[in-house]
mmCIF file of C-alpha atoms and ligand atoms in Angstrom:
data_model
loop_
_atom_site.group_PDB
_atom_site.id
_atom_site.type_symbol
_atom_site.label_atom_id
_atom_site.label_comp_id
_atom_site.label_asym_id
_atom_site.label_seq_id
_atom_site.Cartn_x
_atom_site.Cartn_y
_atom_site.Cartn_z
ATOM 1 C CA UNK A 1 23.978 -43.559 -65.076
ATOM 2 C CA UNK A 2 21.949 -45.130 -68.000
ATOM 3 C CA UNK A 3 23.856 -45.485 -71.219
ATOM 4 C CA UNK A 4 21.217 -44.599 -73.650
ATOM 5 C CA UNK A 5 20.824 -45.848 -77.395
ATOM 6 C CA UNK A 6 18.457 -43.172 -78.662
ATOM 7 C CA UNK A 7 18.460 -44.412 -82.258
ATOM 8 C CA UNK A 8 17.536 -47.955 -80.966
ATOM 9 C CA UNK A 9 14.868 -46.556 -78.722
ATOM 10 C CA UNK A 10 13.226 -44.320 -81.432
ATOM 11 C CA UNK A 11 13.310 -47.325 -83.774
ATOM 12 C CA UNK A 12 11.574 -49.500 -81.120
ATOM 13 C CA UNK A 13 8.908 -46.738 -80.472
ATOM 14 C CA UNK A 14 8.068 -46.497 -84.120
ATOM 15 C CA UNK A 15 8.472 -49.967 -85.633
ATOM 16 C CA UNK A 16 5.641 -51.681 -87.287
ATOM 17 C CA UNK A 17 5.120 -54.709 -89.239
ATOM 18 C CA UNK A 18 4.480 -54.691 -93.114
ATOM 19 C CA UNK A 19 1.626 -57.023 -94.081
ATOM 20 C CA UNK A 20 3.075 -60.167 -95.605
ATOM 21 C CA UNK A 21 1.063 -59.828 -98.827
ATOM 22 C CA UNK A 22 2.666 -56.469 -99.620
ATOM 23 C CA UNK A 23 6.052 -57.833 -99.415
ATOM 24 C CA UNK A 24 7.994 -58.211 -102.728
ATOM 25 C CA UNK A 25 11.395 -58.983 -104.018
ATOM 26 C CA UNK A 26 14.232 -58.890 -103.405
ATOM 27 C CA UNK A 27 14.296 -61.007 -100.232
ATOM 28 C CA UNK A 28 17.409 -61.254 -98.069
ATOM 29 C CA UNK A 29 19.946 -63.855 -99.252
ATOM 30 C CA UNK A 30 21.674 -66.043 -96.908
ATOM 31 C CA UNK A 31 24.439 -63.506 -96.091
ATOM 32 C CA UNK A 32 21.897 -60.927 -95.386
ATOM 33 C CA UNK A 33 19.689 -63.216 -93.355
ATOM 34 C CA UNK A 34 22.507 -64.614 -90.953
ATOM 35 C CA UNK A 35 23.009 -61.489 -88.763
ATOM 36 C CA UNK A 36 19.097 -61.315 -88.398
ATOM 37 C CA UNK A 37 19.048 -64.924 -87.285
ATOM 38 C CA UNK A 38 21.862 -64.137 -84.945
ATOM 39 C CA UNK A 39 19.778 -61.367 -83.370
ATOM 40 C CA UNK A 40 16.854 -63.622 -83.151
ATOM 41 C CA UNK A 41 18.775 -66.360 -81.247
ATOM 42 C CA UNK A 42 20.159 -63.749 -78.890
ATOM 43 C CA UNK A 43 17.115 -63.927 -76.825
ATOM 44 C CA UNK A 44 15.972 -64.413 -73.235
ATOM 45 C CA UNK A 45 16.315 -68.018 -72.482
ATOM 46 C CA UNK A 46 15.807 -69.352 -68.919
ATOM 47 C CA UNK A 47 18.445 -72.013 -68.154
ATOM 48 C CA UNK A 48 20.084 -71.523 -71.562
ATOM 49 C CA UNK A 49 18.001 -74.462 -72.885
ATOM 50 C CA UNK A 50 17.848 -73.195 -76.493
ATOM 51 C CA UNK A 51 14.402 -74.561 -76.734
ATOM 52 C CA UNK A 52 13.737 -73.460 -80.283
ATOM 53 C CA UNK A 53 15.085 -73.736 -83.897
ATOM 54 C CA UNK A 54 14.638 -71.995 -87.153
ATOM 55 C CA UNK A 55 13.700 -73.329 -90.582
ATOM 56 C CA UNK A 56 14.419 -70.960 -93.497
ATOM 57 C CA UNK A 57 11.917 -71.508 -96.249
ATOM 58 C CA UNK A 58 12.727 -70.468 -99.737
ATOM 59 C CA UNK A 59 10.404 -70.204 -102.732
ATOM 60 C CA UNK A 60 10.405 -73.921 -103.489
ATOM 61 C CA UNK A 61 9.915 -74.860 -99.869
ATOM 62 C CA UNK A 62 7.067 -72.376 -99.682
ATOM 63 C CA UNK A 63 5.419 -73.844 -102.705
ATOM 64 C CA UNK A 64 5.659 -77.358 -101.195
ATOM 65 C CA UNK A 65 3.982 -76.096 -98.039
ATOM 66 C CA UNK A 66 1.291 -74.442 -100.013
ATOM 67 C CA UNK A 67 0.658 -77.836 -101.744
ATOM 68 C CA UNK A 68 0.052 -79.362 -98.367
ATOM 69 C CA UNK A 69 -2.747 -76.953 -97.474
ATOM 70 C CA UNK A 70 -5.691 -78.382 -99.413
ATOM 71 C CA UNK A 71 -5.498 -81.763 -97.767
ATOM 72 C CA UNK A 72 -5.039 -80.126 -94.338
ATOM 73 C CA UNK A 73 -7.879 -77.782 -94.895
ATOM 74 C CA UNK A 74 -10.250 -80.581 -96.118
ATOM 75 C CA UNK A 75 -9.416 -82.616 -93.112
ATOM 76 C CA UNK A 76 -10.175 -79.670 -90.832
ATOM 77 C CA UNK A 77 -13.390 -78.908 -92.649
ATOM 78 C CA UNK A 78 -12.295 -75.445 -93.921
ATOM 79 C CA UNK A 79 -14.106 -73.637 -96.458
ATOM 80 C CA UNK A 80 -12.575 -73.304 -99.992
ATOM 81 C CA UNK A 81 -11.868 -69.641 -99.429
ATOM 82 C CA UNK A 82 -10.104 -70.205 -96.257
ATOM 83 C CA UNK A 83 -7.985 -72.887 -97.963
ATOM 84 C CA UNK A 84 -7.160 -70.610 -100.794
ATOM 85 C CA UNK A 85 -6.161 -67.808 -98.371
ATOM 86 C CA UNK A 86 -4.010 -70.033 -96.191
ATOM 87 C CA UNK A 87 -2.285 -71.504 -99.426
ATOM 88 C CA UNK A 88 -1.501 -68.142 -100.622
ATOM 89 C CA UNK A 89 0.272 -67.217 -97.371
ATOM 90 C CA UNK A 90 2.902 -69.704 -98.681
ATOM 91 C CA UNK A 91 2.589 -69.542 -102.448
ATOM 92 C CA UNK A 92 2.662 -65.679 -102.489
ATOM 93 C CA UNK A 93 5.749 -65.314 -100.180
ATOM 94 C CA UNK A 94 9.319 -64.923 -101.277
ATOM 95 C CA UNK A 95 10.970 -66.018 -97.944
ATOM 96 C CA UNK A 96 9.656 -66.991 -94.620
ATOM 97 C CA UNK A 97 11.422 -68.321 -91.476
ATOM 98 C CA UNK A 98 9.435 -70.899 -89.405
ATOM 99 C CA UNK A 99 10.339 -70.370 -85.720
ATOM 100 C CA UNK A 100 9.915 -73.626 -83.989
ATOM 101 C CA UNK A 101 9.380 -74.214 -80.343
ATOM 102 C CA UNK A 102 11.286 -77.226 -79.396
ATOM 103 C CA UNK A 103 10.915 -77.704 -75.554
ATOM 104 C CA UNK A 104 13.535 -79.750 -73.656
ATOM 105 C CA UNK A 105 13.085 -81.833 -70.647
ATOM 106 C CA UNK A 106 13.774 -79.700 -67.554
ATOM 107 C CA UNK A 107 13.008 -80.104 -64.030
ATOM 108 C CA UNK A 108 13.546 -76.481 -63.445
ATOM 109 C CA UNK A 109 12.162 -74.576 -66.511
ATOM 110 C CA UNK A 110 8.461 -75.056 -67.174
ATOM 111 C CA UNK A 111 7.540 -75.750 -70.808
ATOM 112 C CA UNK A 112 5.510 -72.525 -71.013
ATOM 113 C CA UNK A 113 8.593 -70.532 -70.276
ATOM 114 C CA UNK A 114 10.397 -72.224 -73.134
ATOM 115 C CA UNK A 115 7.537 -71.368 -75.495
ATOM 116 C CA UNK A 116 7.909 -67.781 -74.295
ATOM 117 C CA UNK A 117 11.577 -67.957 -75.292
ATOM 118 C CA UNK A 118 10.510 -69.175 -78.715
ATOM 119 C CA UNK A 119 8.176 -66.168 -79.127
ATOM 120 C CA UNK A 120 11.056 -63.921 -78.180
ATOM 121 C CA UNK A 121 13.025 -65.395 -81.011
ATOM 122 C CA UNK A 122 10.009 -64.592 -83.521
ATOM 123 C CA UNK A 123 9.852 -61.000 -82.259
ATOM 124 C CA UNK A 124 13.667 -60.642 -82.219
ATOM 125 C CA UNK A 125 13.769 -61.742 -85.813
ATOM 126 C CA UNK A 126 10.787 -59.624 -86.858
ATOM 127 C CA UNK A 127 12.394 -56.611 -85.162
ATOM 128 C CA UNK A 128 15.954 -57.194 -86.559
ATOM 129 C CA UNK A 129 14.393 -57.534 -90.181
ATOM 130 C CA UNK A 130 12.604 -54.282 -89.804
ATOM 131 C CA UNK A 131 15.635 -52.642 -88.283
ATOM 132 C CA UNK A 132 17.680 -53.965 -91.267
ATOM 133 C CA UNK A 133 15.239 -52.045 -93.586
ATOM 134 C CA UNK A 134 13.246 -55.076 -94.660
ATOM 135 C CA UNK A 135 9.520 -55.364 -94.506
ATOM 136 C CA UNK A 136 8.546 -58.215 -92.114
ATOM 137 C CA UNK A 137 5.467 -59.858 -90.691
ATOM 138 C CA UNK A 138 4.830 -62.549 -88.143
ATOM 139 C CA UNK A 139 2.034 -64.796 -89.169
ATOM 140 C CA UNK A 140 0.557 -68.146 -87.934
ATOM 141 C CA UNK A 141 -2.462 -69.363 -89.820
ATOM 142 C CA UNK A 142 -4.508 -72.304 -89.016
ATOM 143 C CA UNK A 143 -2.360 -74.850 -90.728
ATOM 144 C CA UNK A 144 0.492 -73.950 -88.509
ATOM 145 C CA UNK A 145 -1.411 -75.389 -85.577
ATOM 146 C CA UNK A 146 -2.010 -78.647 -87.228
ATOM 147 C CA UNK A 147 0.280 -81.442 -86.167
ATOM 148 C CA UNK A 148 0.238 -83.260 -89.371
ATOM 149 C CA UNK A 149 1.041 -80.170 -91.351
ATOM 150 C CA UNK A 150 3.886 -79.408 -89.014
ATOM 151 C CA UNK A 151 5.227 -82.983 -89.420
ATOM 152 C CA UNK A 152 4.790 -83.400 -93.095
ATOM 153 C CA UNK A 153 5.580 -79.905 -94.059
ATOM 154 C CA UNK A 154 8.499 -79.013 -91.748
ATOM 155 C CA UNK A 155 9.544 -82.396 -90.113
ATOM 156 C CA UNK A 156 8.568 -81.344 -86.751
ATOM 157 C CA UNK A 157 8.721 -83.874 -83.911
ATOM 158 C CA UNK A 158 5.640 -84.529 -81.951
ATOM 159 C CA UNK A 159 6.848 -82.370 -79.039
ATOM 160 C CA UNK A 160 7.560 -79.426 -81.184
ATOM 161 C CA UNK A 161 5.313 -76.528 -82.490
ATOM 162 C CA UNK A 162 5.298 -73.758 -85.078
ATOM 163 C CA UNK A 163 5.613 -70.379 -83.083
ATOM 164 C CA UNK A 164 5.126 -68.530 -86.208
ATOM 165 C CA UNK A 165 6.355 -67.742 -89.720
ATOM 166 C CA UNK A 166 8.303 -64.598 -90.075
ATOM 167 C CA UNK A 167 7.891 -63.359 -93.632
ATOM 168 C CA UNK A 168 10.637 -61.097 -94.850
ATOM 169 C CA UNK A 169 10.905 -59.116 -98.063
ATOM 170 C CA UNK A 170 10.923 -55.690 -99.698
ATOM 171 C CA UNK A 171 8.295 -53.271 -98.650
ATOM 172 C CA UNK A 172 6.060 -52.277 -101.655
ATOM 173 C CA UNK A 173 3.402 -50.296 -99.747
ATOM 174 C CA UNK A 174 3.579 -48.369 -96.430
ATOM 175 C CA UNK A 175 0.570 -49.547 -94.221
ATOM 176 C CA UNK A 176 -1.252 -46.923 -92.295
ATOM 177 C CA UNK A 177 -0.404 -46.901 -88.605
ATOM 178 C CA UNK A 178 -2.882 -49.025 -86.506
ATOM 179 C CA UNK A 179 -4.248 -47.994 -83.138
ATOM 180 C CA UNK A 180 -1.653 -48.572 -80.335
ATOM 181 C CA UNK A 181 -2.515 -49.649 -76.882
ATOM 182 C CA UNK A 182 -3.332 -47.107 -74.194
ATOM 183 C CA UNK A 183 -0.355 -47.451 -71.849
ATOM 184 C CA UNK A 184 -2.445 -46.178 -68.818
ATOM 185 C CA UNK A 185 -5.325 -48.666 -69.431
ATOM 186 C CA UNK A 186 -2.806 -51.531 -69.627
ATOM 187 C CA UNK A 187 -0.453 -50.722 -66.824
ATOM 188 C CA UNK A 188 -0.802 -50.703 -63.180
ATOM 189 C CA UNK A 189 1.850 -48.806 -61.043
ATOM 190 C CA UNK A 190 1.725 -50.861 -57.809
ATOM 191 C CA UNK A 191 3.574 -48.863 -55.056
ATOM 192 C CA UNK A 192 2.985 -51.000 -51.986
HETATM 193 C C1 FMN B 1 1.658 -65.451 -82.739
HETATM 194 C C2 FMN B 1 1.154 -64.490 -83.622
HETATM 195 C C3 FMN B 1 0.513 -64.949 -84.779
HETATM 196 C C4 FMN B 1 0.016 -64.028 -85.665
HETATM 197 N N1 FMN B 1 -0.543 -64.427 -86.772
HETATM 198 C C5 FMN B 1 -1.104 -63.539 -87.728
HETATM 199 C C6 FMN B 1 -1.794 -64.110 -88.903
HETATM 200 O O1 FMN B 1 -1.921 -65.284 -89.135
HETATM 201 N N2 FMN B 1 -2.369 -63.167 -89.709
HETATM 202 C C7 FMN B 1 -2.417 -61.837 -89.479
HETATM 203 O O2 FMN B 1 -2.833 -61.002 -90.273
HETATM 204 N N3 FMN B 1 -1.662 -61.294 -88.405
HETATM 205 C C8 FMN B 1 -1.121 -62.182 -87.465
HETATM 206 N N4 FMN B 1 -0.480 -61.756 -86.463
HETATM 207 C C9 FMN B 1 -0.380 -60.267 -86.197
HETATM 208 C C10 FMN B 1 0.802 -59.514 -86.889
HETATM 209 O O3 FMN B 1 2.005 -60.252 -86.718
HETATM 210 C C11 FMN B 1 0.980 -58.089 -86.193
HETATM 211 O O4 FMN B 1 0.651 -58.251 -84.775
HETATM 212 C C12 FMN B 1 0.375 -57.035 -86.866
HETATM 213 O O5 FMN B 1 0.638 -57.185 -88.100
HETATM 214 C C13 FMN B 1 0.835 -55.667 -86.273
HETATM 215 O O6 FMN B 1 2.172 -55.805 -85.808
HETATM 216 P P1 FMN B 1 3.115 -54.631 -85.430
HETATM 217 O O7 FMN B 1 2.889 -54.174 -84.016
HETATM 218 O O8 FMN B 1 4.467 -55.199 -85.550
HETATM 219 O O9 FMN B 1 2.879 -53.528 -86.511
HETATM 220 C C14 FMN B 1 0.132 -62.662 -85.408
HETATM 221 C C15 FMN B 1 0.808 -62.057 -84.378
HETATM 222 C C16 FMN B 1 1.127 -63.083 -83.396
HETATM 223 C C17 FMN B 1 1.965 -62.570 -82.256
#
């Protein structure tokens, strides 16, 4: 017989992100963040390769990242408005955790499966933060896909990539629900 956890199921059926720009203070301190990181790293991981790592970004670190955006944006030919918006993702944030995909050599586990595992880490962290009562939002942004930004801003090695920034803080405004997928349109029940 199944052993249900109805409160957990209800939470998962109703959870939603809170836009990063609506998150305020306080943000979780190290003690509050640790159990959320623990949940995040308790994730599906084929071969137990641990092909990911986390970088916790405090205010000063986020300001440093914001300071790297203008050069990155100019190099990529971004418009001033796009540069300001990307910069504000960091300068307006109180806390973000960068989830880093850090694939390892494996004859058995393809790199794409290792990247999937890193995405599970990000989702786990997002979900844990929401379950703990924080507002949270998984963002990328064009700078996150730039190798020089990742190297200079976060010290990433050439084989690593930013899976996302999970912003965590206090909810200041409840966002309207957004349309959710039509289960029947997205699901095929294959019976033979
Ligand atoms: C890999 C990834 C990157 C994302 N990057 C952004 C982003 O840069 N900006 C943004 O507005 N939403 C971004 N999103 C979308 C939000 O995280 C999220 O899907 C949306 O806020 C609704 O989420 P919810 O289903 O948890 O409510 C991204 C989602 C994923 C999976």
